[in-house]
PDB file of C-alpha atoms in Angstrom:
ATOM      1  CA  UNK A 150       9.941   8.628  22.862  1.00 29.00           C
ATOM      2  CA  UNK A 151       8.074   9.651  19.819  1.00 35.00           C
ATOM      3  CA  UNK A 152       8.799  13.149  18.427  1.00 35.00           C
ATOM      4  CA  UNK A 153       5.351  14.491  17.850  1.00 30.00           C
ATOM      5  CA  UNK A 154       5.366  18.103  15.500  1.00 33.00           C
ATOM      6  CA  UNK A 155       2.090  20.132  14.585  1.00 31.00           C
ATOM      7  CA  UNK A 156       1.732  22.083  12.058  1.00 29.00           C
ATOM      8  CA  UNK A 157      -0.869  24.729  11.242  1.00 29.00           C
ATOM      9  CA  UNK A 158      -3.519  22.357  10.331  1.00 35.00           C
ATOM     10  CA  UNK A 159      -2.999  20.970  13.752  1.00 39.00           C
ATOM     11  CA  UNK A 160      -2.070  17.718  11.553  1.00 53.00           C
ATOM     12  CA  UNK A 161       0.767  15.292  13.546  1.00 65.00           C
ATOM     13  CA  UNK A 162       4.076  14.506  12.331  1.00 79.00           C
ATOM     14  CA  UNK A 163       5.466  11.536  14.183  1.00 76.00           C
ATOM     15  CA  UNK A 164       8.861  10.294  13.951  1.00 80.00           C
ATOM     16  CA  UNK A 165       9.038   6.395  13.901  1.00 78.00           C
ATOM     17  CA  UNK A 166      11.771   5.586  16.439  1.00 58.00           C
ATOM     18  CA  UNK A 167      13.998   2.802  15.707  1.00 50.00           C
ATOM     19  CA  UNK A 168      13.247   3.255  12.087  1.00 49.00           C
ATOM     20  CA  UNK A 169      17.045   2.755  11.431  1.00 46.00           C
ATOM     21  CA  UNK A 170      16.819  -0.845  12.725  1.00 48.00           C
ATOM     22  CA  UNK A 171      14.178  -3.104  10.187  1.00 50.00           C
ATOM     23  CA  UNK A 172      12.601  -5.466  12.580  1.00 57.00           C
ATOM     24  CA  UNK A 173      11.829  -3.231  14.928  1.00 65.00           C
ATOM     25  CA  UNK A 174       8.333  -1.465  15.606  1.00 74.00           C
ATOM     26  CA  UNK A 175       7.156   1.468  17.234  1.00 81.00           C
ATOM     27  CA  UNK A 176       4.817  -0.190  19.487  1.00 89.00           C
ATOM     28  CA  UNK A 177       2.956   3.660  20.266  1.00 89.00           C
ATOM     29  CA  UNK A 178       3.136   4.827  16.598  1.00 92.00           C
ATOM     30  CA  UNK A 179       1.113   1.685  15.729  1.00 94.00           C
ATOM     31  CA  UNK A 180      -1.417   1.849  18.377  1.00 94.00           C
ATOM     32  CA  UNK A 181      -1.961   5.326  17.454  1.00 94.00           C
ATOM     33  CA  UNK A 182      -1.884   4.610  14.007  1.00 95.00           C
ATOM     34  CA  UNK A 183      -4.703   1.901  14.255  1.00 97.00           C
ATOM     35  CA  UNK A 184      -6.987   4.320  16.285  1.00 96.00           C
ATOM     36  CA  UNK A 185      -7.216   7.184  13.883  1.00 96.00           C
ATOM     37  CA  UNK A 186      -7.758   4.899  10.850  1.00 98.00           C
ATOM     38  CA  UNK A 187     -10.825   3.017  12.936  1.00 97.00           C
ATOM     39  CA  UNK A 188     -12.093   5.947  13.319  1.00 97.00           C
ATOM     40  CA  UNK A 189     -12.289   6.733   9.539  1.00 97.00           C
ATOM     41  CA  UNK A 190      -9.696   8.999   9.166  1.00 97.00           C
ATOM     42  CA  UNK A 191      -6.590   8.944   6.512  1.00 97.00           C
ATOM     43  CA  UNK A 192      -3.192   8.840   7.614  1.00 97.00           C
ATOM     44  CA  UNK A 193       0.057   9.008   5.889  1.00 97.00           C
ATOM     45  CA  UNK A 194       2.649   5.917   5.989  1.00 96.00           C
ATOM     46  CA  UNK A 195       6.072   4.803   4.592  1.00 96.00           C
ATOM     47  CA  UNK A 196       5.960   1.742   2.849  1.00 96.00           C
ATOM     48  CA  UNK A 197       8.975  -0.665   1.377  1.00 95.00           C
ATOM     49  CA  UNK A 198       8.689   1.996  -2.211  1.00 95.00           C
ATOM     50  CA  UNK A 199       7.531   5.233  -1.422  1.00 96.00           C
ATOM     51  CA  UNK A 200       4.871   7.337   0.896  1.00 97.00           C
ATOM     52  CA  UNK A 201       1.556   6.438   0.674  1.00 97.00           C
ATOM     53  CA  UNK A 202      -1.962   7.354   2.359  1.00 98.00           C
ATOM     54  CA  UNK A 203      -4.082   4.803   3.870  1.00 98.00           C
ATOM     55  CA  UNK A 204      -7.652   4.116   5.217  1.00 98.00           C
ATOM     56  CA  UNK A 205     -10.037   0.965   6.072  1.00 98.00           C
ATOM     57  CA  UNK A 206     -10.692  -0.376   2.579  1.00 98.00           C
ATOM     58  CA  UNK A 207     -14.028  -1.559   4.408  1.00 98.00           C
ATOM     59  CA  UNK A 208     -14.984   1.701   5.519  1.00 98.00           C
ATOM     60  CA  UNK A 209     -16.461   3.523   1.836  1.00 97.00           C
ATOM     61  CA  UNK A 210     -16.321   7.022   3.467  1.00 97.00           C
ATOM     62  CA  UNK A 211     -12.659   6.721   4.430  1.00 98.00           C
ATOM     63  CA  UNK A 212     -12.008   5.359   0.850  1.00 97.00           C
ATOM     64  CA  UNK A 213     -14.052   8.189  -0.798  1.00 97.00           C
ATOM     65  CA  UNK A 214     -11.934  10.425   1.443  1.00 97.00           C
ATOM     66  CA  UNK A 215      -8.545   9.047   0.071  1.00 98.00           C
ATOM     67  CA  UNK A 216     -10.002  10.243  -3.346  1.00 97.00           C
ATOM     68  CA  UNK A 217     -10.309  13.321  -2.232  1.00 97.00           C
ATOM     69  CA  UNK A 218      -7.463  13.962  -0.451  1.00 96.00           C
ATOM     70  CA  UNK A 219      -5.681  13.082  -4.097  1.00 96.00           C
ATOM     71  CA  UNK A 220      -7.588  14.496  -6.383  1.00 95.00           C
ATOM     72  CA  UNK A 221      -7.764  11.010  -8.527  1.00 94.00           C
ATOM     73  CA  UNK A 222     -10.085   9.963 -10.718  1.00 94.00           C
ATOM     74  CA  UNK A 223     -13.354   7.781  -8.858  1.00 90.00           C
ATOM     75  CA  UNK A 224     -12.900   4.993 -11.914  1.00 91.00           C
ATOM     76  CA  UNK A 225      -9.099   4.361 -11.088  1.00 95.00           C
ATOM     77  CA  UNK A 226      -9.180   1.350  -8.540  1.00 96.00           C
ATOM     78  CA  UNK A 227      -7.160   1.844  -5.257  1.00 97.00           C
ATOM     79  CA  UNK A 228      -5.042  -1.494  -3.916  1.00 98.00           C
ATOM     80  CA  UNK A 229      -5.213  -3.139  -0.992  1.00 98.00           C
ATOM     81  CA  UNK A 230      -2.414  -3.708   2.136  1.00 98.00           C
ATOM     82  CA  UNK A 231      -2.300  -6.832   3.990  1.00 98.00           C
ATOM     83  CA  UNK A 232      -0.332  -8.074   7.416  1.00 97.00           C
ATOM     84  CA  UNK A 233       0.529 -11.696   6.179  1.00 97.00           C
ATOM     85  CA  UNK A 234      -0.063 -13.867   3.031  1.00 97.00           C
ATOM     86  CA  UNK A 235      -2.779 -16.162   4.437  1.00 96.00           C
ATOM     87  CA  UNK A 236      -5.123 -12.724   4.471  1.00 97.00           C
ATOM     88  CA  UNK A 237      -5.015 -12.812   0.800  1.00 98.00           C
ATOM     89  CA  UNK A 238      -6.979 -15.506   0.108  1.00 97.00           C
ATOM     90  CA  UNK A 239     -10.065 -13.617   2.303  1.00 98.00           C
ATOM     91  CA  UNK A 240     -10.073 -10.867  -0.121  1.00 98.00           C
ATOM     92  CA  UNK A 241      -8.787 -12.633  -3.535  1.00 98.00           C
ATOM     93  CA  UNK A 242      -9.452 -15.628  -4.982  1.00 98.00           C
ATOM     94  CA  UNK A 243      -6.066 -16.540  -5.225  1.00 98.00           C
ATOM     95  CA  UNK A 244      -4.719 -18.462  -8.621  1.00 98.00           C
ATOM     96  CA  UNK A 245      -0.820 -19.125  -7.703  1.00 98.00           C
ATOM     97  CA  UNK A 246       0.908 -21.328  -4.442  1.00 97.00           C
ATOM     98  CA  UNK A 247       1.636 -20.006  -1.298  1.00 96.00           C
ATOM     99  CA  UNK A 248       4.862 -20.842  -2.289  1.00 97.00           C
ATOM    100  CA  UNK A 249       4.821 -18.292  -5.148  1.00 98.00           C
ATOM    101  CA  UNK A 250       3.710 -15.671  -2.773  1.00 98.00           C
ATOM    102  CA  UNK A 251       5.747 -16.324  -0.045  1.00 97.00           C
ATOM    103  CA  UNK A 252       8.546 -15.531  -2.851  1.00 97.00           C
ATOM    104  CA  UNK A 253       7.210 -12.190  -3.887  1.00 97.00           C
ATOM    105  CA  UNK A 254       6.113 -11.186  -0.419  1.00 97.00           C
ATOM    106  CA  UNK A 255       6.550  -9.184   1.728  1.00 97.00           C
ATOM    107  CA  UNK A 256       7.840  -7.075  -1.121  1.00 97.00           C
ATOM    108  CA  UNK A 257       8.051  -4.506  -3.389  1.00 97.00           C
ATOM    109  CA  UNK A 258       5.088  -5.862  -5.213  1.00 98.00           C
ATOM    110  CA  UNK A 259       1.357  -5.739  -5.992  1.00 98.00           C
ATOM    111  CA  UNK A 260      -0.338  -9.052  -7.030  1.00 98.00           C
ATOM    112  CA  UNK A 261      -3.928  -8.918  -9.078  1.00 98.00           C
ATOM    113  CA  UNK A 262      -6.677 -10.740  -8.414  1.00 98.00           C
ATOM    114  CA  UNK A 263     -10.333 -10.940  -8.595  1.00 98.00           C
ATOM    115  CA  UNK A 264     -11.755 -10.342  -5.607  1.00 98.00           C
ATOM    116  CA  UNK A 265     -13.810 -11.882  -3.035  1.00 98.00           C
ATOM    117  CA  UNK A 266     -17.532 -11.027  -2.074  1.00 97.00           C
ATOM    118  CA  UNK A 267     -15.525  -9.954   1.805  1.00 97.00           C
ATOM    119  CA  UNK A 268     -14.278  -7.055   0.244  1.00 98.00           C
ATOM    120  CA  UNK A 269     -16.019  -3.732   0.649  1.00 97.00           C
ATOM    121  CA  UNK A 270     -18.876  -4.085  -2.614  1.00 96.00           C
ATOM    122  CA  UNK A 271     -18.547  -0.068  -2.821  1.00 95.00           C
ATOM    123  CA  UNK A 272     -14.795   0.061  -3.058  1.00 97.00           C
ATOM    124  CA  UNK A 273     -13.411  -0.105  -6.500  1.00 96.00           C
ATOM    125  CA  UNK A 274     -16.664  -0.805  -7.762  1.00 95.00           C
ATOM    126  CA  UNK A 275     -16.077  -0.682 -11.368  1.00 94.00           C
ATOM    127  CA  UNK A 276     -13.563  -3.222 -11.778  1.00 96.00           C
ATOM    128  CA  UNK A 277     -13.940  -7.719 -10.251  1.00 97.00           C
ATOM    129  CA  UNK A 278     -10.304  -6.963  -9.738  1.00 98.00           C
ATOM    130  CA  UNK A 279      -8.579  -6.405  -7.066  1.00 98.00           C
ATOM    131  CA  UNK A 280      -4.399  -5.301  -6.258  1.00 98.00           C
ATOM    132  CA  UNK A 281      -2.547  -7.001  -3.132  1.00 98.00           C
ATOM    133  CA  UNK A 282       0.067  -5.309  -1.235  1.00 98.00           C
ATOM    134  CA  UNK A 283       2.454  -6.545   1.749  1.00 98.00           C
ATOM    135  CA  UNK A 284       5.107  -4.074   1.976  1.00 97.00           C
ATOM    136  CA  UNK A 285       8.106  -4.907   3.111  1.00 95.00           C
ATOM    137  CA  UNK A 286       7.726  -2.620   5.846  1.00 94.00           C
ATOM    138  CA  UNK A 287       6.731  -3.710   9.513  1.00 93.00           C
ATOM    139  CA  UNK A 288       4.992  -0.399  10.399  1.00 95.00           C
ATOM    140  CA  UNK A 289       2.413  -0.681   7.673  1.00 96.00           C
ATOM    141  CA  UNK A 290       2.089  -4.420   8.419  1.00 96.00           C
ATOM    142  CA  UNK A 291       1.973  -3.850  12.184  1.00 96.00           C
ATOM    143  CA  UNK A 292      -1.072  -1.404  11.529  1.00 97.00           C
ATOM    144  CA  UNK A 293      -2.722  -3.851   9.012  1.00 97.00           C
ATOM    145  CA  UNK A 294      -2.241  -6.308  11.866  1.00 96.00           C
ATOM    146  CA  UNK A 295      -3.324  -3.928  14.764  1.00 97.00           C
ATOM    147  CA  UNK A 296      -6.923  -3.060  12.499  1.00 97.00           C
ATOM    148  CA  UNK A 297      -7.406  -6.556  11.942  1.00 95.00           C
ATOM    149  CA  UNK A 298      -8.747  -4.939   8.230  1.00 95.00           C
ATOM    150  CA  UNK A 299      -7.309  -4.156   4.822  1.00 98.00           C
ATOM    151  CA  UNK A 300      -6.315  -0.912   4.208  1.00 98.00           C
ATOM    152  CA  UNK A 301      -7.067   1.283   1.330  1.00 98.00           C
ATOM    153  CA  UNK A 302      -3.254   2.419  -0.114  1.00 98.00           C
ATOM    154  CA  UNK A 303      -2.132   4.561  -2.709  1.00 97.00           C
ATOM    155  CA  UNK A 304       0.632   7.256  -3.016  1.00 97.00           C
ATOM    156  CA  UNK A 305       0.733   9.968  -1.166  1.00 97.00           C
ATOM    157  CA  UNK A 306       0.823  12.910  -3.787  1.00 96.00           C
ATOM    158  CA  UNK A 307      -1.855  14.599  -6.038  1.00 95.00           C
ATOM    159  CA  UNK A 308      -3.227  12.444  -8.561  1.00 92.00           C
ATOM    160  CA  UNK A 309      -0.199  12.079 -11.497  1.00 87.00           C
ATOM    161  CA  UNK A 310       2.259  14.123  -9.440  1.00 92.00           C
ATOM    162  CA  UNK A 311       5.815  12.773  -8.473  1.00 93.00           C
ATOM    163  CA  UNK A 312       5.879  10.330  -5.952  1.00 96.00           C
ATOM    164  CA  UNK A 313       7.402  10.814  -2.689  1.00 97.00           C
ATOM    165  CA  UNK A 314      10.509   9.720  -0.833  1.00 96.00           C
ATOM    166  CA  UNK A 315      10.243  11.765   2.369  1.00 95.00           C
ATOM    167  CA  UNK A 316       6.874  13.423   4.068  1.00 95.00           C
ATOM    168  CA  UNK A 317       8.248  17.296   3.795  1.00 95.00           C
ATOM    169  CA  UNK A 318       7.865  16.359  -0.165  1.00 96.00           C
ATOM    170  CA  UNK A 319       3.807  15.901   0.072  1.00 97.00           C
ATOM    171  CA  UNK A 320       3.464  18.777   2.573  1.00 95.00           C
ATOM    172  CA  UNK A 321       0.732  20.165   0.301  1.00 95.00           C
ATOM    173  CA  UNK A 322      -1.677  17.084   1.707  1.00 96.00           C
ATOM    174  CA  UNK A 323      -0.493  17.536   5.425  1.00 95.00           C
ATOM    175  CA  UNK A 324      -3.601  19.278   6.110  1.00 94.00           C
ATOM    176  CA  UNK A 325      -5.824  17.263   5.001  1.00 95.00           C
ATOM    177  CA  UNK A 326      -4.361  14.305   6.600  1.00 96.00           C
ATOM    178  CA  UNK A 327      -4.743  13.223  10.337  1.00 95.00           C
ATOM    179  CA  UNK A 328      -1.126  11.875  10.660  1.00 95.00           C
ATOM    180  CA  UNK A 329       2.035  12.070   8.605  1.00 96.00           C
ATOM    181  CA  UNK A 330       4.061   8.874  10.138  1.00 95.00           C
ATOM    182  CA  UNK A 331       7.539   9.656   9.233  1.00 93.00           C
ATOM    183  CA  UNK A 332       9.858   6.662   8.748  1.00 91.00           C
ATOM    184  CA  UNK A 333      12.384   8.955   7.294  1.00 92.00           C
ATOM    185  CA  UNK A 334      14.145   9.288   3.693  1.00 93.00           C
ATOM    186  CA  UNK A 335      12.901   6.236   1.860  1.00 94.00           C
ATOM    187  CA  UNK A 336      15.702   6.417  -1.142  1.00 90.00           C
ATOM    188  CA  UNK A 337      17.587   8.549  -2.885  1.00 87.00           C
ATOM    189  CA  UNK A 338      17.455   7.795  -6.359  1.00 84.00           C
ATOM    190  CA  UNK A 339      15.152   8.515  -9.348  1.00 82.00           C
ATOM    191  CA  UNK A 340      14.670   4.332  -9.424  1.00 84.00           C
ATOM    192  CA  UNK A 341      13.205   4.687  -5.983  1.00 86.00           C
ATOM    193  CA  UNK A 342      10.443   6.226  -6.884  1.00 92.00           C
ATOM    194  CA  UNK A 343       9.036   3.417  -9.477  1.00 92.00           C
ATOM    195  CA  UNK A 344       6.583   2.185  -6.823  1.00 93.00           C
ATOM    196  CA  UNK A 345       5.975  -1.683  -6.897  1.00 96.00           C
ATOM    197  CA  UNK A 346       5.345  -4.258  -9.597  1.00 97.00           C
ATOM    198  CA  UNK A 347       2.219  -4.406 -10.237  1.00 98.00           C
ATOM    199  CA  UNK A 348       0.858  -7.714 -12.040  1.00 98.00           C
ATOM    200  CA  UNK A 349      -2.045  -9.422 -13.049  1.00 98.00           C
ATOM    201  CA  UNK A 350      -2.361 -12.939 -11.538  1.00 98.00           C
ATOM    202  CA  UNK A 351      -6.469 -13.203 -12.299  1.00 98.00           C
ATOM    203  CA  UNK A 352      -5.865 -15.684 -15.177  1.00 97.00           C
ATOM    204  CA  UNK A 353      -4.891 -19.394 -13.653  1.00 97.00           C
ATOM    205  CA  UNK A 354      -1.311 -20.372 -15.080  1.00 97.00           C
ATOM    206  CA  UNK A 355      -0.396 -17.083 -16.707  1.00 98.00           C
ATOM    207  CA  UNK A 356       0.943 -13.367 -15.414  1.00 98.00           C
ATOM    208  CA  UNK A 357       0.828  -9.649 -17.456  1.00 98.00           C
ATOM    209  CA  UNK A 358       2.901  -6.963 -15.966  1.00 97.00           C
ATOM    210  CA  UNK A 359       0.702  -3.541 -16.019  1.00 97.00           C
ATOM    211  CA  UNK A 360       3.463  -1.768 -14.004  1.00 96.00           C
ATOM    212  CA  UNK A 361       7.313  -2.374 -14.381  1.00 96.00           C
ATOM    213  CA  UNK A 362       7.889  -0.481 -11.215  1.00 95.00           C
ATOM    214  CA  UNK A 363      10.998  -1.747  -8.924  1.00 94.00           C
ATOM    215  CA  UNK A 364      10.817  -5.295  -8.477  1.00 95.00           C
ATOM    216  CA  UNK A 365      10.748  -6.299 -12.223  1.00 96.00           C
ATOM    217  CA  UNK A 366      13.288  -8.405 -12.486  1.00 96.00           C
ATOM    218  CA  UNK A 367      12.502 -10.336  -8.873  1.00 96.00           C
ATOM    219  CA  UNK A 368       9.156 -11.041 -10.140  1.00 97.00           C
ATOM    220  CA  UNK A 369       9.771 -12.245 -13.847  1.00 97.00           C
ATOM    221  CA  UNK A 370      12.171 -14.601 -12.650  1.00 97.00           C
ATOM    222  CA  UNK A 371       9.816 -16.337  -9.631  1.00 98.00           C
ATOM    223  CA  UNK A 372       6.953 -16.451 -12.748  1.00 98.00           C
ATOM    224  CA  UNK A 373       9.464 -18.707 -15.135  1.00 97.00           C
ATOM    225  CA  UNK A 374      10.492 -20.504 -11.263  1.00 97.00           C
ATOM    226  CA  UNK A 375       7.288 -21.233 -10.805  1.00 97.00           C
ATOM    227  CA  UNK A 376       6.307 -21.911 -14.706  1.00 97.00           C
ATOM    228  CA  UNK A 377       3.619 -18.875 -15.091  1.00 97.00           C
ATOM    229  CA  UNK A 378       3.559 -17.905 -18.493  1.00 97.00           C
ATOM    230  CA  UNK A 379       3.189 -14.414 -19.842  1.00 97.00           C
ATOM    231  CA  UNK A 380      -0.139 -13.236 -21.465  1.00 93.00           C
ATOM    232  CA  UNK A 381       0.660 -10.943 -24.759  1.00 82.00           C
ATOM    233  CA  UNK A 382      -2.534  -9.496 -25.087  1.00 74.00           C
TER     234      UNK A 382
END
C-alpha cells in the first residue's frame, strides 16, 4: 500500500514501496504521478543523483511554475528527462551513436544538444541548446513513460542552495508542490550530492564537460572509447 502523509499545505508525501528493490515500480505512485503533472502541476521526484522537481517541458505554464517554485533565474535553461534513448533523437539532434548513449545511459548523466523544432519553442528560449537526462531511476522513467512527454527537471531546492538527498531536506518547497514522491535517502555522502555530468555533445566529434558532477570519470573514459575529443575552449 502506499503511505500517503499531508501536511499543512495539504501537499502529499508518498512513500514509493519497493523502493529497496531497483527494478521494481510502484505501479499507483506512477499513475498518480502522471495525472498531476498532465494536469500542469509540479511534483517532486528522486532521481539516480539527488531530488528534483518536475513538470511537462511542453506545457510553458508548468515550466514557468518550476521557476517559481525555485526562485532561479528565467535565463538559466532547465534540462530535460526522457524514458528511453530512442526519445532523444525527437528532441535533439543527436551528434554521437546509439552505442555511445546506450553507454552513458540510463545514468548519472546529462548529454547537450541542440534541440529540435518538437521541443516546447517557449522553454529555454534563450539558448538552441538543449540538456538530456535518463536517470537511472525507474520511477522517473516510468512517469516519463506513463506522460508519453519530456519532463522539465531540475533540483529540488532554492535556486543555489544545497542539493537534496532526502524530501524532509527541501521541506521549505513542500507547499508549493503538489506531491513530494519519496524514494527514500538517496546517499549519504557529500559526493552524492554532485548531481550528474553534464556535457556538451552539440559539436560533431568532440565533448566539453560544463559540470564534473558524479559520473566524471564513467563519461571521460566512454568519450576516448568512442574517440570524442575534448574541446579546450
Amino acid at each position: 500500500m502506499v503511505s500517503i502523509k499531508r501536511i499543512v499545505s495539504m501537499t502529499k508525501i508518498l512513500k514509493l514501496t519497493n523502493r529497496t528493490l531497483p527494478d521494481t515500480v510502484d505501479e499507483s505512485c506512477v499513475k498518480l504521478a502522471a495525472e498531476l503533472l498532465l494536469k500542469g502541476q509540479v511534483i517532486a521526484v528522486p532521481t539516480d543523483t539527488i531530488y528534483g522537481i518536475a513538470g511537462l517541458a511542453q506545457n510553458s505554464e508548468a515550466v514557468n511554475r518550476i521557476y517559481q517554485i525555485k526562485g532561479r533565474d528565467p535565463g538559466k535553461p532547465i534540462a530535460i528527462c526522457l524514458n528511453a534513448i530512442e526519445d532523444i533523437h525527437t528532441y535533439a539532434q543527436v551528434t554521437v551513436s546509439d552505442s555511445l548513449l546506450s553507454c552513458l545511459l540510463p545514468g548519472q548523466v546529462t548529454l547537450v544538444f541542440n534541440r529540435t523544432q518538437t521541443l516546447n519553442k517557449n522553454f529555454n528560449p534563450d539558448t538552441n541548446l538543449i540538456g538530456v537526462r535518463i536517470p537511472d531511476n525507474n520511477f522517473i522513467r516510468s512517469v516519463c513513460g506513463a506522460c508519453s512527454s519530456p519532463l522539465a527537471l531540475t533540483s529540488a531546492n532554492y535556486s543555489a542552495s544545497q542539493s537534496c538527498l532526502d524530501v524532509d531536506e527541501f521541506s521549505y518547497l513542500h507547499n508549493r508542490l503538489a506531491g513530494v514522491f519519496d524514494g527514500g535517502r538517496l546517499g549519504n555522502t557529500e559526493e552524492s550530492r554532485l548531481g550528474s555530468t553534464v556535457v556538451d555533445l552539440s559539436e560533431e566529434g568532440t565533448y566539453k564537460i560544463i559540470r564534473p558532477g558524479s559520473a566524471f570519470h564513467s563519461v571521460t573514459q566512454a568519450m576516448q572509447t568512442f574517440n570524442i575529443q575534448e574541446r579546450t575552449e
